[in-house]
Coordinates of C-alpha atoms in Angstrom, one line a residue:
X1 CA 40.7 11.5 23.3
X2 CA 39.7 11.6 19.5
X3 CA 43.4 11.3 18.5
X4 CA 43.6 7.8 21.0
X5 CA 43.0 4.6 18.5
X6 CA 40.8 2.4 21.0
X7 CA 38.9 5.3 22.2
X8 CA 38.2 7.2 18.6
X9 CA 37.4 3.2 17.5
X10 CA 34.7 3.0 20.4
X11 CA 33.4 6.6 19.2
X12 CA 33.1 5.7 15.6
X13 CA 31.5 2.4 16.3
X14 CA 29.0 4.4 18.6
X15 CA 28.0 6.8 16.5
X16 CA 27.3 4.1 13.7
X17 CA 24.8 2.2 15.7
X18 CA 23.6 5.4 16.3
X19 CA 23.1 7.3 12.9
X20 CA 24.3 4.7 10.6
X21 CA 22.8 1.0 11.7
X22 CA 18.8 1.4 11.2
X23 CA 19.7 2.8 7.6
X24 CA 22.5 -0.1 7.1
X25 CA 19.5 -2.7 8.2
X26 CA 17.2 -1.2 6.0
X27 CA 19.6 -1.1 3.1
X28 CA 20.2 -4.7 3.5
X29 CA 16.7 -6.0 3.6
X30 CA 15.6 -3.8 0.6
X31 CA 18.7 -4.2 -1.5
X32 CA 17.6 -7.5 -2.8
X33 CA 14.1 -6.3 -3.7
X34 CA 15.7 -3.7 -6.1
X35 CA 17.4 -6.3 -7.7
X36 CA 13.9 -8.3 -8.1
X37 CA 12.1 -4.9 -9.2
X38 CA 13.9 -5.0 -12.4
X39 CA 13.2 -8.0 -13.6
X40 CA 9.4 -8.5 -12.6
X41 CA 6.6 -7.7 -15.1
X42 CA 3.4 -9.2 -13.2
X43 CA 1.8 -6.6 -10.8
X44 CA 0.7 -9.5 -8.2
X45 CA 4.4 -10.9 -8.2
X46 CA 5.9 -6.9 -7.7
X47 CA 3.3 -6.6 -5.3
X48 CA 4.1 -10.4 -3.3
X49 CA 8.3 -9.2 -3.5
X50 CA 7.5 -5.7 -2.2
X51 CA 5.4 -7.0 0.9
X52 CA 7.7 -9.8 1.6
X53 CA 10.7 -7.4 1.9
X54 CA 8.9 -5.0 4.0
X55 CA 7.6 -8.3 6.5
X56 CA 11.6 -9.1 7.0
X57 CA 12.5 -5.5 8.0
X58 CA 12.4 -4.5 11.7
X59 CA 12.5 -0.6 11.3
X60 CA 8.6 -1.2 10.2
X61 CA 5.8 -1.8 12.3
X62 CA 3.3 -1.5 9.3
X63 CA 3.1 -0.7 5.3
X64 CA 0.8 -1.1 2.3
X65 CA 1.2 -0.1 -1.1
X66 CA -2.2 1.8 -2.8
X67 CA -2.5 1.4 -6.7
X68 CA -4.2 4.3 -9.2
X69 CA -8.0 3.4 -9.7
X70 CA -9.5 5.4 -12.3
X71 CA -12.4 4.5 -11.9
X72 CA -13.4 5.4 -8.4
X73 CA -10.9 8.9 -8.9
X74 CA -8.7 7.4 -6.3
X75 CA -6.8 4.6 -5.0
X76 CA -7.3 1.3 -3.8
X77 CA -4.9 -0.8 -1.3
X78 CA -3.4 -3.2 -3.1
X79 CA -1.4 -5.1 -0.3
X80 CA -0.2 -4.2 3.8
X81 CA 1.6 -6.3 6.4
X82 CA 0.9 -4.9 9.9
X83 CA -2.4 -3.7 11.4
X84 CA -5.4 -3.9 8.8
X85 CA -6.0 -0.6 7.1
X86 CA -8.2 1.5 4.3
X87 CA -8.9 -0.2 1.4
X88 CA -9.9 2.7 -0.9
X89 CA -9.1 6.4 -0.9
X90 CA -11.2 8.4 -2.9
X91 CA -10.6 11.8 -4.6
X92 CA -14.6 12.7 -4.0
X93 CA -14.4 11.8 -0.3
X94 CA -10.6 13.2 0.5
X95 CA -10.2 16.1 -2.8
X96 CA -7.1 17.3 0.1
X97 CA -5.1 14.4 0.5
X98 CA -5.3 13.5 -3.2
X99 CA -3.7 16.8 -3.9
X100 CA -1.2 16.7 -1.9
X101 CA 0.3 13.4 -3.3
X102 CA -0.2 15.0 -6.5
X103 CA 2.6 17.8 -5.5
X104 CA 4.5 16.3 -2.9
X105 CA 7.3 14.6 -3.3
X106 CA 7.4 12.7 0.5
X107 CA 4.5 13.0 3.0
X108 CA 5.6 13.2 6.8
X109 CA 3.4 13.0 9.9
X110 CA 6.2 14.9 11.9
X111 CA 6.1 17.2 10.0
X112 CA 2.5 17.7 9.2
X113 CA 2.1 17.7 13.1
X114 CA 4.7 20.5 13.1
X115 CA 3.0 22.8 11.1
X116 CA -0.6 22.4 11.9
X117 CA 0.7 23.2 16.0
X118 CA 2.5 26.1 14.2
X119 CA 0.6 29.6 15.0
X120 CA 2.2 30.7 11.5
X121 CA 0.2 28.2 9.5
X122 CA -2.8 28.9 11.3
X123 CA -4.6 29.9 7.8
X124 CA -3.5 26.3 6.4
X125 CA -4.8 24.4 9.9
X126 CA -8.1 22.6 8.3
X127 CA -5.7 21.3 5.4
X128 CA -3.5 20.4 8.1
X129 CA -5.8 18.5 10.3
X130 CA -7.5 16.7 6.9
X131 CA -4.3 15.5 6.3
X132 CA -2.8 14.8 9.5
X133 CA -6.3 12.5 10.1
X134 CA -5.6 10.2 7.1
X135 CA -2.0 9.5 7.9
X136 CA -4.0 8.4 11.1
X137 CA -6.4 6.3 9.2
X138 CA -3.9 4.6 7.2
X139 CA -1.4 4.3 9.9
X140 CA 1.3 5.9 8.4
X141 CA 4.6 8.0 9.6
X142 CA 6.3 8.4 6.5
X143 CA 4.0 8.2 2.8
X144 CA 5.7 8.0 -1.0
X145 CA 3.9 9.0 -3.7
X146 CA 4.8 6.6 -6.8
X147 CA 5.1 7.9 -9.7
X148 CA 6.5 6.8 -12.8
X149 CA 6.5 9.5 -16.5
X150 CA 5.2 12.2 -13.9
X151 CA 2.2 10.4 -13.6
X152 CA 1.0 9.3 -10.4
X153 CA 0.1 5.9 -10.2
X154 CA -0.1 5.0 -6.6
X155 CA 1.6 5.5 -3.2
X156 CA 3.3 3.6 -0.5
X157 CA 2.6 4.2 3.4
X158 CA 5.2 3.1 6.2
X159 CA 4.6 3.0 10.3
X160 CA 7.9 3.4 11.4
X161 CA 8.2 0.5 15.0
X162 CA 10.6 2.7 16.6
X163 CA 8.8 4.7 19.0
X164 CA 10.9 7.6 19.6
X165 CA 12.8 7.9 16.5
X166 CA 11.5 8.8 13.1
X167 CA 13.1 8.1 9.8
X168 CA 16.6 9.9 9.0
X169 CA 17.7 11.0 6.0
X170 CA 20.1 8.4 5.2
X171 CA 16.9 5.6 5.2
X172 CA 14.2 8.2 3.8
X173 CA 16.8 8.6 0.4
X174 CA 16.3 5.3 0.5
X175 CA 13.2 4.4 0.5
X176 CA 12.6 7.3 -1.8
X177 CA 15.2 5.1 -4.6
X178 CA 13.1 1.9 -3.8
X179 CA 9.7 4.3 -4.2
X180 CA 11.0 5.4 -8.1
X181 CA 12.1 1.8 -9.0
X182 CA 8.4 0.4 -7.8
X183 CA 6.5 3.3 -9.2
X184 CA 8.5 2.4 -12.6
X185 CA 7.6 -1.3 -12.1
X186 CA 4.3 -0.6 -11.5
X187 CA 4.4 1.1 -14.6
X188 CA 5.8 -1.6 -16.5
X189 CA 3.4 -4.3 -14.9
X190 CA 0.6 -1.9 -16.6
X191 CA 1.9 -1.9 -19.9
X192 CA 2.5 -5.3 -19.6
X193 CA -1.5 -6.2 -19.1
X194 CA -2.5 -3.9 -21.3
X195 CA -0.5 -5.8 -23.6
X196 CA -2.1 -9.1 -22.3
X197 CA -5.5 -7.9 -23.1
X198 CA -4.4 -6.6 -26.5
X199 CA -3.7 -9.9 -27.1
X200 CA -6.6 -11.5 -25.6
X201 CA -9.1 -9.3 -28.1
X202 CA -7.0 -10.3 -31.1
X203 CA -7.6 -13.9 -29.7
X204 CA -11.3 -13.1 -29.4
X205 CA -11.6 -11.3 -32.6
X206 CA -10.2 -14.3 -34.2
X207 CA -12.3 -16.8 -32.7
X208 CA -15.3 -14.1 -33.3
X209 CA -14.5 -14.8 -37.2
X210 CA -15.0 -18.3 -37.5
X211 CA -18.0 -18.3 -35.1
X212 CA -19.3 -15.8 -37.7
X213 CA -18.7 -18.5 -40.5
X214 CA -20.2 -20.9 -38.8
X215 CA -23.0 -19.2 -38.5
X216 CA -23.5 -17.7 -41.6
X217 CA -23.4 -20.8 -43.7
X218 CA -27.0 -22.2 -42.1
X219 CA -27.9 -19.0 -42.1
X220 CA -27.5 -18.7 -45.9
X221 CA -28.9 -22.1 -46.4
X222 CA -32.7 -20.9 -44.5
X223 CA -32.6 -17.5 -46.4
X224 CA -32.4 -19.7 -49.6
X225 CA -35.3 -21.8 -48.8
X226 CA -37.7 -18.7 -47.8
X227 CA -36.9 -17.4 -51.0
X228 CA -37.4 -20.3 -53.2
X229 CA -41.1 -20.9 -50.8
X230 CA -43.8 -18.5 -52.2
X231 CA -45.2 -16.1 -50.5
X232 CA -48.4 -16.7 -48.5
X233 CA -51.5 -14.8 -50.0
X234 CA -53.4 -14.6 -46.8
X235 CA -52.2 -11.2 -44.9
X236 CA -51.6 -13.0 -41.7
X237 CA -48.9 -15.3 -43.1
X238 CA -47.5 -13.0 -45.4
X239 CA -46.9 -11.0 -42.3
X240 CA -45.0 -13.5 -40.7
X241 CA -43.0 -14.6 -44.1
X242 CA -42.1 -10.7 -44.2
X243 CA -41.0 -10.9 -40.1
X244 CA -39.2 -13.9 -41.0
X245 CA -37.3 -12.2 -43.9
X246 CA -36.3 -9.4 -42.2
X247 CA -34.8 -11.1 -38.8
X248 CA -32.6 -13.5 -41.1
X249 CA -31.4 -10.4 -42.8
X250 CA -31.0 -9.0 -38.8
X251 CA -28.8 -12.1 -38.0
X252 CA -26.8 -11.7 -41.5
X253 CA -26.1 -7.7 -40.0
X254 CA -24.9 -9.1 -36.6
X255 CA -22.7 -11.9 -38.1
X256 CA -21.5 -9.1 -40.7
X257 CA -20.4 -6.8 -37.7
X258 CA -18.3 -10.0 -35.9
X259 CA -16.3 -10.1 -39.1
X260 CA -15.8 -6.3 -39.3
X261 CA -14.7 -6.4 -35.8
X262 CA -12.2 -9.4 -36.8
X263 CA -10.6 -7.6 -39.4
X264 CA -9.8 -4.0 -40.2
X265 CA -12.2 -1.7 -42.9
X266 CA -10.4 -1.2 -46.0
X267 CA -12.9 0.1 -48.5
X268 CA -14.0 3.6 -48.6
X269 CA -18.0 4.0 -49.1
X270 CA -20.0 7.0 -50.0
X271 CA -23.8 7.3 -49.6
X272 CA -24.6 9.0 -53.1
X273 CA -28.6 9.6 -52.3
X274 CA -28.7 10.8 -48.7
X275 CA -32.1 11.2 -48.9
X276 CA -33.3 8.0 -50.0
X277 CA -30.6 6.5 -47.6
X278 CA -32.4 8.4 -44.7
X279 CA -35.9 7.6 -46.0
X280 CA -34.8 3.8 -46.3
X281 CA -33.5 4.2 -42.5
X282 CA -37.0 5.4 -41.1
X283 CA -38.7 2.9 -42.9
X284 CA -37.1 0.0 -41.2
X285 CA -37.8 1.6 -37.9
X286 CA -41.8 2.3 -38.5
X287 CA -41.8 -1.2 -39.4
X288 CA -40.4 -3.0 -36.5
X289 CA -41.4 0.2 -34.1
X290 CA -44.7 1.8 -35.8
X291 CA -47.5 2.6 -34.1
X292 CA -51.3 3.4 -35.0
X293 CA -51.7 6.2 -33.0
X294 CA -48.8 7.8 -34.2
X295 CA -48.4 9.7 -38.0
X296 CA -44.9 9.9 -39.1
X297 CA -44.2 13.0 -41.3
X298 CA -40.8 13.0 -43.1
X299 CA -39.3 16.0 -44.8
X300 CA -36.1 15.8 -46.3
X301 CA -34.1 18.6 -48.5
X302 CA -33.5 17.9 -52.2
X303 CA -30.3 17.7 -53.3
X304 CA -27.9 16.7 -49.9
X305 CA -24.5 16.4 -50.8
X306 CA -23.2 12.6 -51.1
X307 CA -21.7 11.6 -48.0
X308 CA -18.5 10.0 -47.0
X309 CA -19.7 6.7 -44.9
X310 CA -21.1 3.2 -44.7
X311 CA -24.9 2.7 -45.1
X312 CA -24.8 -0.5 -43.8
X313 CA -23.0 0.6 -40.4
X314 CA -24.5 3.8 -40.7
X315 CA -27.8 2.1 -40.2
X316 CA -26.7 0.4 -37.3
X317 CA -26.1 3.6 -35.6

């Protein structure tokens, strides 16, 4: 029968829809998104492409894509189409199924299911059942870790909408290509607003610098004025000439540090008399901090070595 045309025809065309038509399908509705992958930079448009590709595809009855989010030690969804699902995974709350992204390379509820009903991995059957419930939570057949420079930077969950099938081989190589090309444009969407903000600071350091001149001209012209006024002789005033004195040369400080954050330090400074540098330092804060009921005792060893640093910043700090 094999060796008759219409009849070995008929067979080959069965077996195709078979084996071979979910993963043609599949191919066709993500091949255009791999194209768009390598030319997208902006995580919101990779993310839009990505989710719009997955809504056209039938083989899917739900997906979402989970980004890196340091600073919860997890990850947070960053887009789904189907049924609603978690919007944060967190390495405190689920240490188990963080792990396991970390080392595997595809995540299968088949096969998870497999084992944990396996009396062999008995002894693994709580790391089992941890996972097995947050493929549940998230609605997911089939996860991909993303990762991109060995780091992992995310993962992408899919619900498979054929009931008694799960995904071959031919679709799960894939979708493990389309994984690695949005793991690397997640990548380069991070580089790329890291770059953004790079550029907003210079932008604000910039701006920062002529604020600072346009403060510091004013602020020049009052600490002219106070000085060319006498100072009071009752003790009330002359405290409040002094109190003056000292928060113009505070504002002069802060405008001084705008314009060190504008532009890079260049000068090396050394502090030749430690002491007297420290001595000067505890003064200013007994003045502005002091207190009656407290005696401050100071006791500082003769002959410190200079020291390689900025008294002005180190007084700051």
């Amino acid at each position: 029968l094999l060796f008759f045309t219409p009849t070995r025809d008929r067979i080959q065309t069965a077996i195709e829809r078979r084996f071979v038509a979910g993963k043609l399908a599949l191919e066709k509705d993500l091949k255009p998104l791999r194209e768009r992958l390598k030319h997208i930079l902006s995580l919101d448009e990779l993310l839009e492409e990505l989710l719009a590709a997955l809504d056209k595809t039938e083989l899917l009855r739900s997906a979402a894509s989970f980004r890196r989010d340091d600073a919860t030690l997890g990850f947070r969804l960053a887009g789904s189409i189907g049924l609603p699902t978690r919007a944060r995974i967190s390495l405190l709350s689920e240490p188990t199924w963080v792990a396991a992204l970390e080392e595997a390379l595809v995540v299968r509820r088949d096969e998870l299911e497999r084992l944990r009903d396996d009396p062999k991995h008995e002894a693994e059957r709580p790391r089992l059942d941890a996972l097995c419930e947050t493929l549940r939570d998230l609605d997911a057949d089939l996860v991909l870790p993303l990762r991109a420079k060995s780091q992992l930077v995310g993962f992408w969950t899919l619900a498979d909408a054929r009931s008694e099938e799960s995904f071959s081989s031919g679709e799960l190589r894939l979708l493990r290509a389309v994984a690695d090309q949005i793991a690397t444009s997640v990548e380069n969407s991070m580089t790329f607003e890291r770059l953004r903000a790079r550029d907003r600071f210079v932008s604000l350091g910039e701006m920062a610098a002529g604020l600072a001149h346009e403060i510091r001209n004013p602020l020049a012209a009052i600490r002219g004025a106070v000085a060319v006024l006498q100072q009071p002789s009752d003790e009330k005033s002359a405290e409040l000439w002094t109190v003056i004195i000292e928060e113009i040369a505070q504002l002069n400080r802060m405008v001084e540090s705008f314009l060190d954050y504008a532009r890079p330090a260049t000068r090396r400074a050394t502090i030749r008399d430690v002491g007297a540098f420290v001595k000067s330092c505890v003064d200013a804060v007994s003045r502005s901090k002091g207190r009656t009921d407290v005696v401050l005792e100071l006791a500082i060893e003769p002959g410190l070595r200079p020291l390689h640093a900025d008294a002005d910043q180190l007084e700051r700090v």
